[in-house]
Short mmCIF file of N, CA and C and ligand atoms in Angstrom, two decimals:
data_model
loop_
_atom_site.label_atom_id
_atom_site.label_comp_id
_atom_site.label_asym_id
_atom_site.label_seq_id
_atom_site.Cartn_x
_atom_site.Cartn_y
_atom_site.Cartn_z
N MET A 1 -70.83 32.94 46.54
CA MET A 1 -69.82 31.88 46.79
C MET A 1 -68.43 32.25 46.19
N ALA A 2 -67.43 32.29 47.00
CA ALA A 2 -66.01 32.55 46.47
C ALA A 2 -65.48 31.51 45.69
N THR A 3 -64.93 31.70 44.58
CA THR A 3 -64.27 30.67 43.93
C THR A 3 -62.82 30.50 44.24
N ILE A 4 -62.28 29.30 44.49
CA ILE A 4 -60.96 29.23 44.88
C ILE A 4 -60.04 29.11 43.59
N HIS A 5 -59.08 30.01 43.61
CA HIS A 5 -58.22 29.88 42.37
C HIS A 5 -57.04 28.98 42.73
N ILE A 6 -56.87 27.99 41.83
CA ILE A 6 -55.79 27.06 41.99
C ILE A 6 -54.89 27.23 40.63
N ASP A 7 -53.66 27.61 40.91
CA ASP A 7 -52.63 27.67 39.74
C ASP A 7 -52.75 26.47 38.99
N PRO A 8 -52.65 26.53 37.62
CA PRO A 8 -52.73 25.44 36.78
C PRO A 8 -51.69 24.40 36.97
N LEU A 9 -50.47 24.95 37.27
CA LEU A 9 -49.26 23.96 37.56
C LEU A 9 -49.50 23.19 38.79
N GLU A 10 -49.94 23.92 39.78
CA GLU A 10 -50.38 23.31 41.11
C GLU A 10 -51.46 22.28 40.83
N LYS A 11 -52.37 22.50 40.10
CA LYS A 11 -53.43 21.61 39.79
C LYS A 11 -52.95 20.40 39.14
N ARG A 12 -51.98 20.60 38.12
CA ARG A 12 -51.39 19.53 37.62
C ARG A 12 -50.64 18.59 38.53
N TRP A 13 -50.00 19.10 39.53
CA TRP A 13 -49.25 18.31 40.53
C TRP A 13 -50.20 17.58 41.44
N ILE A 14 -51.17 18.27 41.70
CA ILE A 14 -52.32 17.49 42.48
C ILE A 14 -52.66 16.27 42.01
N TRP A 15 -52.92 16.25 40.70
CA TRP A 15 -53.11 15.01 39.85
C TRP A 15 -51.95 13.99 39.79
N VAL A 16 -50.75 14.54 39.67
CA VAL A 16 -49.50 13.66 39.67
C VAL A 16 -49.36 12.95 41.16
N VAL A 17 -49.65 13.72 42.14
CA VAL A 17 -49.42 13.23 43.52
C VAL A 17 -50.75 12.20 43.78
N GLY A 18 -51.91 12.81 43.37
CA GLY A 18 -52.93 11.82 43.55
C GLY A 18 -52.72 10.51 42.80
N GLY A 19 -52.20 10.53 41.69
CA GLY A 19 -51.89 9.37 40.93
C GLY A 19 -51.05 8.42 41.66
N ILE A 20 -49.80 8.98 42.14
CA ILE A 20 -48.82 8.12 42.82
C ILE A 20 -49.44 7.53 43.93
N VAL A 21 -50.17 8.18 44.86
CA VAL A 21 -50.94 7.69 45.99
C VAL A 21 -51.79 6.58 45.52
N ALA A 22 -52.66 6.76 44.57
CA ALA A 22 -53.56 5.76 44.08
C ALA A 22 -52.60 4.44 43.72
N LEU A 23 -51.68 4.68 42.86
CA LEU A 23 -50.79 3.69 42.45
C LEU A 23 -50.26 2.85 43.56
N SER A 24 -49.72 3.43 44.64
CA SER A 24 -49.14 2.71 45.82
C SER A 24 -50.15 2.01 46.49
N ILE A 25 -51.35 2.56 46.72
CA ILE A 25 -52.49 1.77 47.29
C ILE A 25 -52.77 0.69 46.49
N GLY A 26 -52.82 0.88 45.13
CA GLY A 26 -53.25 -0.30 44.25
C GLY A 26 -52.30 -1.40 44.41
N ILE A 27 -50.93 -0.98 44.29
CA ILE A 27 -49.84 -2.11 44.50
C ILE A 27 -50.01 -2.97 45.88
N GLN A 28 -50.24 -2.20 46.88
CA GLN A 28 -50.47 -2.87 48.11
C GLN A 28 -51.66 -3.75 48.05
N VAL A 29 -52.86 -3.35 47.66
CA VAL A 29 -53.95 -4.19 47.55
C VAL A 29 -53.88 -5.36 46.69
N TYR A 30 -53.21 -5.19 45.48
CA TYR A 30 -52.88 -6.23 44.50
C TYR A 30 -51.90 -7.29 45.39
N PHE A 31 -50.78 -7.02 45.94
CA PHE A 31 -50.18 -7.96 46.54
C PHE A 31 -50.74 -8.64 47.83
N ALA A 32 -51.58 -7.82 48.47
CA ALA A 32 -52.25 -8.38 49.52
C ALA A 32 -53.38 -9.52 49.12
N ALA A 33 -53.82 -9.37 47.95
CA ALA A 33 -54.86 -10.17 47.39
C ALA A 33 -54.29 -11.38 46.66
N THR A 34 -53.11 -11.12 45.82
CA THR A 34 -52.62 -12.15 45.13
C THR A 34 -51.50 -12.87 45.82
N ALA A 35 -50.53 -12.13 46.47
CA ALA A 35 -49.46 -12.76 47.00
C ALA A 35 -49.53 -13.18 48.39
N ASN A 36 -50.71 -12.91 49.11
CA ASN A 36 -51.09 -13.39 50.48
C ASN A 36 -50.08 -12.81 51.39
N ILE A 37 -49.77 -11.45 51.39
CA ILE A 37 -48.81 -10.82 52.14
C ILE A 37 -49.47 -10.45 53.54
N HIS A 38 -48.96 -11.06 54.50
CA HIS A 38 -49.57 -10.64 56.01
C HIS A 38 -48.45 -11.07 56.91
N PRO A 39 -48.76 -10.84 58.11
CA PRO A 39 -47.76 -11.18 59.22
C PRO A 39 -47.29 -12.65 59.17
N PRO A 40 -45.93 -12.95 59.58
CA PRO A 40 -45.36 -14.24 59.37
C PRO A 40 -46.20 -15.33 60.27
N SER A 41 -45.92 -16.59 60.06
CA SER A 41 -46.95 -17.65 60.48
C SER A 41 -46.80 -17.71 62.06
N ASN A 42 -45.73 -17.24 62.75
CA ASN A 42 -45.88 -17.12 64.16
C ASN A 42 -46.74 -16.10 64.60
N VAL A 43 -47.99 -16.33 64.65
CA VAL A 43 -48.91 -15.12 64.98
C VAL A 43 -49.19 -15.23 66.53
N GLU A 44 -48.70 -14.18 66.99
CA GLU A 44 -48.75 -14.21 68.51
C GLU A 44 -48.83 -12.57 68.78
N VAL A 45 -49.99 -12.21 69.31
CA VAL A 45 -50.24 -10.71 69.29
C VAL A 45 -49.76 -10.10 70.80
N ILE A 46 -49.43 -9.07 70.68
CA ILE A 46 -49.05 -8.40 71.89
C ILE A 46 -49.44 -6.82 71.74
N ASP A 47 -49.73 -6.09 72.87
CA ASP A 47 -50.00 -4.70 72.77
C ASP A 47 -48.70 -3.93 72.80
N SER A 48 -48.33 -3.49 71.64
CA SER A 48 -46.98 -2.70 71.45
C SER A 48 -46.99 -1.52 72.25
N ALA A 49 -48.01 -0.95 72.66
CA ALA A 49 -48.02 0.39 73.44
C ALA A 49 -47.76 0.03 74.99
N LYS A 50 -47.85 -1.19 75.28
CA LYS A 50 -47.70 -1.51 76.76
C LYS A 50 -46.60 -2.47 77.14
N LEU A 51 -45.75 -2.74 75.93
CA LEU A 51 -44.51 -3.52 76.21
C LEU A 51 -43.67 -3.32 77.40
N HIS A 52 -43.60 -2.05 77.70
CA HIS A 52 -42.63 -1.71 78.75
C HIS A 52 -43.40 -1.81 80.21
N LEU A 53 -44.54 -2.04 80.35
CA LEU A 53 -45.24 -2.10 81.55
C LEU A 53 -45.28 -3.50 82.19
N ASP A 54 -45.45 -4.55 81.49
CA ASP A 54 -45.47 -5.72 82.30
C ASP A 54 -45.26 -6.96 81.06
N GLY A 55 -44.67 -8.22 81.56
CA GLY A 55 -44.53 -9.24 80.65
C GLY A 55 -43.16 -9.43 80.22
N GLU A 56 -43.08 -10.35 79.19
CA GLU A 56 -41.79 -10.74 78.78
C GLU A 56 -40.82 -9.64 78.17
N PHE A 57 -41.42 -8.40 77.76
CA PHE A 57 -40.56 -7.54 77.08
C PHE A 57 -40.19 -6.19 77.96
N THR A 58 -40.40 -6.34 79.34
CA THR A 58 -40.01 -5.32 80.05
C THR A 58 -38.46 -5.23 80.18
N GLU A 59 -37.95 -4.04 80.36
CA GLU A 59 -36.45 -3.69 80.32
C GLU A 59 -35.67 -4.77 81.01
N ASP A 60 -36.12 -5.27 82.17
CA ASP A 60 -35.24 -6.08 83.15
C ASP A 60 -35.18 -7.49 82.53
N LYS A 61 -36.09 -7.86 81.62
CA LYS A 61 -36.09 -9.21 81.09
C LYS A 61 -35.48 -9.33 79.72
N LEU A 62 -35.04 -8.24 79.10
CA LEU A 62 -34.35 -8.28 77.82
C LEU A 62 -33.04 -8.70 77.90
N GLY A 63 -32.60 -9.42 76.85
CA GLY A 63 -31.26 -10.03 76.74
C GLY A 63 -31.26 -11.49 76.37
N VAL A 64 -30.04 -12.07 76.71
CA VAL A 64 -29.76 -13.31 76.46
C VAL A 64 -29.89 -14.26 77.81
N LYS A 65 -30.68 -15.32 77.58
CA LYS A 65 -31.06 -16.23 78.75
C LYS A 65 -30.70 -17.74 78.31
N GLN A 66 -29.90 -18.31 79.14
CA GLN A 66 -29.63 -19.79 78.74
C GLN A 66 -30.66 -20.68 79.43
N GLU A 67 -31.28 -21.54 78.44
CA GLU A 67 -32.27 -22.40 78.93
C GLU A 67 -31.69 -23.73 79.48
N ALA A 68 -32.43 -24.55 80.12
CA ALA A 68 -32.04 -25.80 80.93
C ALA A 68 -31.55 -26.72 79.78
N ASP A 69 -31.91 -26.81 78.55
CA ASP A 69 -31.58 -27.54 77.55
C ASP A 69 -30.23 -27.17 76.88
N GLY A 70 -29.62 -26.17 77.30
CA GLY A 70 -28.45 -25.56 76.68
C GLY A 70 -28.60 -24.57 75.51
N SER A 71 -29.96 -24.33 75.17
CA SER A 71 -30.20 -23.45 74.11
C SER A 71 -30.31 -22.04 74.67
N TYR A 72 -30.45 -21.06 73.80
CA TYR A 72 -30.50 -19.68 74.31
C TYR A 72 -31.71 -19.03 73.70
N THR A 73 -32.33 -18.10 74.70
CA THR A 73 -33.45 -17.34 74.17
C THR A 73 -32.90 -15.89 74.24
N VAL A 74 -33.13 -15.26 73.16
CA VAL A 74 -32.74 -13.78 73.07
C VAL A 74 -34.05 -12.89 73.05
N THR A 75 -34.19 -12.16 73.89
CA THR A 75 -35.52 -11.27 73.95
C THR A 75 -35.01 -9.86 73.78
N MET A 76 -35.70 -9.30 72.72
CA MET A 76 -35.30 -7.95 72.33
C MET A 76 -36.54 -7.02 72.06
N VAL A 77 -36.21 -5.67 72.10
CA VAL A 77 -37.19 -4.75 71.51
C VAL A 77 -36.69 -3.90 70.57
N ALA A 78 -37.48 -3.67 69.44
CA ALA A 78 -36.96 -2.73 68.32
C ALA A 78 -37.88 -1.55 68.63
N ALA A 79 -37.24 -0.40 68.61
CA ALA A 79 -37.98 0.89 68.77
C ALA A 79 -37.15 1.91 67.99
N ARG A 80 -38.00 3.01 67.46
CA ARG A 80 -37.14 4.09 66.83
C ARG A 80 -36.18 4.64 67.78
N TYR A 81 -34.85 4.71 67.49
CA TYR A 81 -34.08 4.03 66.42
C TYR A 81 -32.98 3.22 66.90
N GLY A 82 -33.49 2.01 67.48
CA GLY A 82 -32.46 0.96 67.92
C GLY A 82 -33.01 -0.33 68.34
N PHE A 83 -32.10 -1.17 68.57
CA PHE A 83 -32.43 -2.51 69.15
C PHE A 83 -32.08 -2.64 70.51
N TYR A 84 -32.90 -3.03 71.48
CA TYR A 84 -32.55 -3.05 72.80
C TYR A 84 -32.58 -4.62 73.36
N PRO A 85 -31.60 -5.03 74.08
CA PRO A 85 -30.25 -4.45 74.23
C PRO A 85 -29.42 -4.26 72.98
N GLN A 86 -28.47 -3.31 72.93
CA GLN A 86 -27.70 -3.02 71.72
C GLN A 86 -26.54 -4.18 71.41
N ASN A 87 -26.14 -4.83 72.37
CA ASN A 87 -25.15 -5.89 72.26
C ASN A 87 -25.73 -7.20 72.75
N ILE A 88 -25.71 -8.27 71.86
CA ILE A 88 -25.96 -9.60 72.49
C ILE A 88 -24.80 -10.52 72.14
N GLU A 89 -24.74 -11.47 73.00
CA GLU A 89 -23.52 -12.43 72.96
C GLU A 89 -23.99 -13.81 73.02
N VAL A 90 -23.76 -14.58 72.05
CA VAL A 90 -24.19 -16.06 72.09
C VAL A 90 -23.07 -16.84 71.57
N PRO A 91 -23.06 -18.21 72.14
CA PRO A 91 -21.93 -18.94 71.62
C PRO A 91 -22.07 -19.39 70.21
N VAL A 92 -21.01 -19.82 69.45
CA VAL A 92 -21.17 -20.40 68.07
C VAL A 92 -21.94 -21.70 68.26
N ASN A 93 -22.56 -22.05 67.11
CA ASN A 93 -23.29 -23.41 66.97
C ASN A 93 -24.29 -23.76 67.99
N ALA A 94 -24.76 -22.81 68.86
CA ALA A 94 -25.78 -23.06 69.76
C ALA A 94 -27.13 -22.74 69.44
N PRO A 95 -28.06 -23.52 69.62
CA PRO A 95 -29.53 -23.21 69.12
C PRO A 95 -29.97 -21.82 69.87
N VAL A 96 -30.39 -20.79 68.99
CA VAL A 96 -30.82 -19.49 69.54
C VAL A 96 -32.26 -19.31 69.05
N LYS A 97 -32.99 -18.87 70.00
CA LYS A 97 -34.43 -18.51 69.66
C LYS A 97 -34.44 -16.98 69.91
N LEU A 98 -34.76 -16.16 68.86
CA LEU A 98 -34.99 -14.70 69.05
C LEU A 98 -36.34 -14.36 69.15
N ARG A 99 -36.77 -13.72 70.16
CA ARG A 99 -38.03 -13.14 70.21
C ARG A 99 -37.97 -11.68 70.32
N ILE A 100 -38.72 -10.92 69.41
CA ILE A 100 -38.61 -9.61 69.36
C ILE A 100 -40.02 -8.92 69.04
N ALA A 101 -40.05 -7.71 69.64
CA ALA A 101 -41.43 -7.11 69.44
C ALA A 101 -41.08 -5.48 69.18
N SER A 102 -41.81 -4.89 68.50
CA SER A 102 -41.69 -3.39 68.34
C SER A 102 -42.53 -2.57 69.25
N LEU A 103 -41.95 -1.45 69.62
CA LEU A 103 -42.62 -0.68 70.52
C LEU A 103 -43.43 0.38 69.87
N ASP A 104 -43.03 0.59 68.65
CA ASP A 104 -43.70 1.69 67.81
C ASP A 104 -44.05 1.33 66.49
N VAL A 105 -43.23 1.56 65.54
CA VAL A 105 -43.61 1.26 64.17
C VAL A 105 -43.08 -0.02 63.69
N LEU A 106 -43.21 -0.22 62.45
CA LEU A 106 -42.66 -1.35 61.57
C LEU A 106 -41.08 -1.34 61.37
N HIS A 107 -40.60 -2.39 62.10
CA HIS A 107 -39.16 -2.48 61.91
C HIS A 107 -38.86 -3.77 61.12
N GLY A 108 -37.59 -3.93 60.90
CA GLY A 108 -37.09 -5.39 60.25
C GLY A 108 -35.77 -5.62 60.95
N LEU A 109 -35.35 -6.79 60.73
CA LEU A 109 -33.94 -7.18 61.21
C LEU A 109 -33.33 -8.16 60.44
N HIS A 110 -32.07 -7.92 60.19
CA HIS A 110 -31.35 -8.83 59.28
C HIS A 110 -29.87 -9.00 59.81
N VAL A 111 -29.43 -10.23 60.00
CA VAL A 111 -28.17 -10.39 60.52
C VAL A 111 -27.34 -11.23 59.41
N PRO A 112 -26.39 -10.71 58.73
CA PRO A 112 -25.62 -11.31 57.65
C PRO A 112 -25.19 -12.62 58.10
N TYR A 113 -24.98 -13.72 57.17
CA TYR A 113 -24.43 -15.01 57.43
C TYR A 113 -25.34 -15.85 58.39
N SER A 114 -26.66 -15.43 58.45
CA SER A 114 -27.54 -16.26 59.27
C SER A 114 -28.93 -16.06 58.54
N ASN A 115 -29.82 -16.78 59.07
CA ASN A 115 -31.20 -16.86 58.59
C ASN A 115 -32.02 -15.84 59.35
N MET A 116 -31.42 -14.95 60.04
CA MET A 116 -32.09 -14.05 60.88
C MET A 116 -32.58 -12.93 60.03
N ASN A 117 -33.75 -12.97 59.44
CA ASN A 117 -34.24 -11.83 58.67
C ASN A 117 -35.87 -11.87 58.88
N THR A 118 -36.29 -10.84 59.61
CA THR A 118 -37.77 -10.86 59.74
C THR A 118 -38.22 -9.47 59.84
N MET A 119 -39.48 -9.35 59.64
CA MET A 119 -40.18 -8.11 59.91
C MET A 119 -40.62 -8.03 61.31
N VAL A 120 -40.56 -6.81 61.96
CA VAL A 120 -41.00 -6.69 63.41
C VAL A 120 -42.19 -5.82 63.24
N VAL A 121 -43.34 -6.54 63.10
CA VAL A 121 -44.60 -5.75 63.02
C VAL A 121 -45.30 -5.40 64.33
N PRO A 122 -45.60 -4.05 64.49
CA PRO A 122 -46.18 -3.75 65.85
C PRO A 122 -47.38 -4.52 66.07
N GLY A 123 -47.58 -5.01 67.26
CA GLY A 123 -48.83 -5.77 67.77
C GLY A 123 -48.50 -7.15 67.63
N TYR A 124 -47.33 -7.51 66.99
CA TYR A 124 -47.00 -8.92 66.95
C TYR A 124 -45.67 -9.41 67.62
N VAL A 125 -45.49 -10.61 67.95
CA VAL A 125 -44.07 -10.97 68.45
C VAL A 125 -43.52 -11.69 67.30
N SER A 126 -42.26 -11.38 66.90
CA SER A 126 -41.55 -12.09 65.84
C SER A 126 -40.66 -13.16 66.42
N GLU A 127 -40.65 -14.21 65.88
CA GLU A 127 -39.78 -15.28 66.45
C GLU A 127 -38.95 -15.98 65.33
N VAL A 128 -37.53 -16.07 65.66
CA VAL A 128 -36.71 -16.78 64.55
C VAL A 128 -35.89 -17.72 65.49
N ASN A 129 -35.71 -18.78 64.89
CA ASN A 129 -34.81 -19.77 65.40
C ASN A 129 -33.64 -19.81 64.52
N THR A 130 -32.42 -19.94 65.20
CA THR A 130 -31.24 -19.91 64.35
C THR A 130 -30.06 -20.54 65.02
N GLN A 131 -28.93 -20.57 64.44
CA GLN A 131 -27.67 -21.22 65.04
C GLN A 131 -26.68 -20.41 64.32
N PHE A 132 -25.64 -19.75 64.90
CA PHE A 132 -24.61 -19.00 64.33
C PHE A 132 -23.40 -19.93 64.02
N THR A 133 -23.05 -20.01 62.85
CA THR A 133 -22.04 -20.93 62.47
C THR A 133 -20.67 -20.34 62.38
N ARG A 134 -20.62 -18.95 62.55
CA ARG A 134 -19.31 -18.16 62.47
C ARG A 134 -19.07 -17.60 63.65
N GLU A 135 -17.87 -17.57 64.23
CA GLU A 135 -17.56 -16.74 65.40
C GLU A 135 -17.18 -15.23 64.73
N GLY A 136 -17.44 -14.38 65.65
CA GLY A 136 -17.15 -12.90 65.35
C GLY A 136 -18.31 -11.92 65.52
N ASP A 137 -18.05 -10.82 65.14
CA ASP A 137 -19.10 -9.73 65.44
C ASP A 137 -19.95 -9.47 64.25
N PHE A 138 -21.27 -9.55 64.36
CA PHE A 138 -22.19 -9.33 63.09
C PHE A 138 -23.07 -8.17 63.41
N PRO A 139 -23.41 -7.41 62.52
CA PRO A 139 -24.29 -6.24 62.69
C PRO A 139 -25.66 -6.79 62.51
N MET A 140 -26.61 -6.22 63.40
CA MET A 140 -27.99 -6.55 63.27
C MET A 140 -28.57 -5.31 62.83
N ILE A 141 -29.14 -5.28 61.41
CA ILE A 141 -29.49 -3.92 60.93
C ILE A 141 -31.00 -4.01 60.91
N CYS A 142 -31.51 -2.82 60.73
CA CYS A 142 -33.06 -2.64 60.52
C CYS A 142 -33.13 -2.58 58.93
N ASN A 143 -33.99 -3.45 58.39
CA ASN A 143 -34.24 -3.38 56.88
C ASN A 143 -35.73 -3.12 56.54
N GLU A 144 -36.25 -2.44 57.35
CA GLU A 144 -37.65 -1.74 56.94
C GLU A 144 -37.59 -0.31 57.20
N TYR A 145 -37.76 0.47 56.35
CA TYR A 145 -37.74 1.91 56.56
C TYR A 145 -38.75 2.32 57.75
N CYS A 146 -38.07 2.95 58.78
CA CYS A 146 -38.93 3.35 59.89
C CYS A 146 -38.89 4.62 60.38
N GLY A 147 -38.14 5.45 59.58
CA GLY A 147 -38.08 7.01 59.83
C GLY A 147 -36.83 7.57 59.56
N LEU A 148 -36.59 8.72 59.96
CA LEU A 148 -35.34 9.48 59.56
C LEU A 148 -34.14 8.79 60.27
N GLY A 149 -34.22 8.10 61.40
CA GLY A 149 -33.09 7.46 62.02
C GLY A 149 -32.88 6.10 61.60
N HIS A 150 -33.64 5.54 60.51
CA HIS A 150 -33.46 4.12 60.09
C HIS A 150 -32.18 3.70 59.81
N ASP A 151 -31.36 4.69 59.22
CA ASP A 151 -30.10 4.24 58.77
C ASP A 151 -29.03 3.96 60.00
N TYR A 152 -29.51 4.50 61.15
CA TYR A 152 -28.62 4.49 62.26
C TYR A 152 -29.25 3.19 63.20
N MET A 153 -30.19 2.57 62.83
CA MET A 153 -30.76 1.53 63.66
C MET A 153 -30.11 0.17 63.61
N TYR A 154 -29.24 -0.14 64.58
CA TYR A 154 -28.58 -1.40 64.43
C TYR A 154 -28.20 -1.84 65.92
N ALA A 155 -27.75 -3.11 66.02
CA ALA A 155 -27.16 -3.76 67.23
C ALA A 155 -26.05 -4.45 66.79
N LYS A 156 -25.45 -5.13 67.70
CA LYS A 156 -24.20 -5.94 67.42
C LYS A 156 -24.39 -7.33 68.10
N VAL A 157 -24.29 -8.43 67.21
CA VAL A 157 -24.24 -9.75 67.54
C VAL A 157 -22.81 -10.16 67.75
N HIS A 158 -22.56 -10.57 69.04
CA HIS A 158 -21.07 -11.13 69.22
C HIS A 158 -21.07 -12.70 69.32
N VAL A 159 -20.70 -13.25 68.40
CA VAL A 159 -20.65 -14.85 68.46
C VAL A 159 -19.35 -15.22 68.96
N THR A 160 -19.38 -15.85 70.12
CA THR A 160 -18.07 -16.33 70.78
C THR A 160 -17.77 -17.78 70.47
N ALA A 161 -16.58 -18.20 71.02
CA ALA A 161 -16.11 -19.49 70.70
C ALA A 161 -16.99 -20.47 71.56
N GLY A 162 -17.51 -20.02 72.65
CA GLY A 162 -18.38 -20.98 73.53
C GLY A 162 -17.46 -21.82 74.34
N LYS A 163 -18.05 -22.64 75.02
CA LYS A 163 -17.39 -23.58 76.15
C LYS A 163 -16.66 -24.66 75.25
N SER A 164 -15.43 -24.97 75.67
CA SER A 164 -14.81 -25.95 74.97
C SER A 164 -14.79 -27.31 75.69
CU1 CUA B 201 -36.09 0.37 62.37
CU2 CUA B 201 -35.64 0.99 60.04
#
């Protein structure tokens, strides 16, 4: 039987890397058990791989829709590396319900000056209810590292003066 020679320096790094992996798995298990970290309370499952085929998140149904009661429903998809549609426009002070699903991996979204801050977990529909109290353009940025293009993943929320 041939013995495999491993350089001592390489061997040391195997232990270092193994330790880092064990530590990160340990941290995740610890917080899952003690801090009850799991998908948000709006538990609504969806097949992320089939979002584009049929249902609420097909391309032609994305965007802003005004409801009969005057509120707005915004339907979006998060996918590497963008939010679709990339521009949304809603009036100031109107009730807005955002529904978003991921097409691929874990994303997050955050809109400054609002309570819009949620994870977008593949397999689940994330829902946030909000009301924009300032007019102007706000960035919607991805705040969960999702890959090399993470830094470029954003959309724009245009809050208009609305009807007078
Ligand atoms: Cu999507 Cu980071």
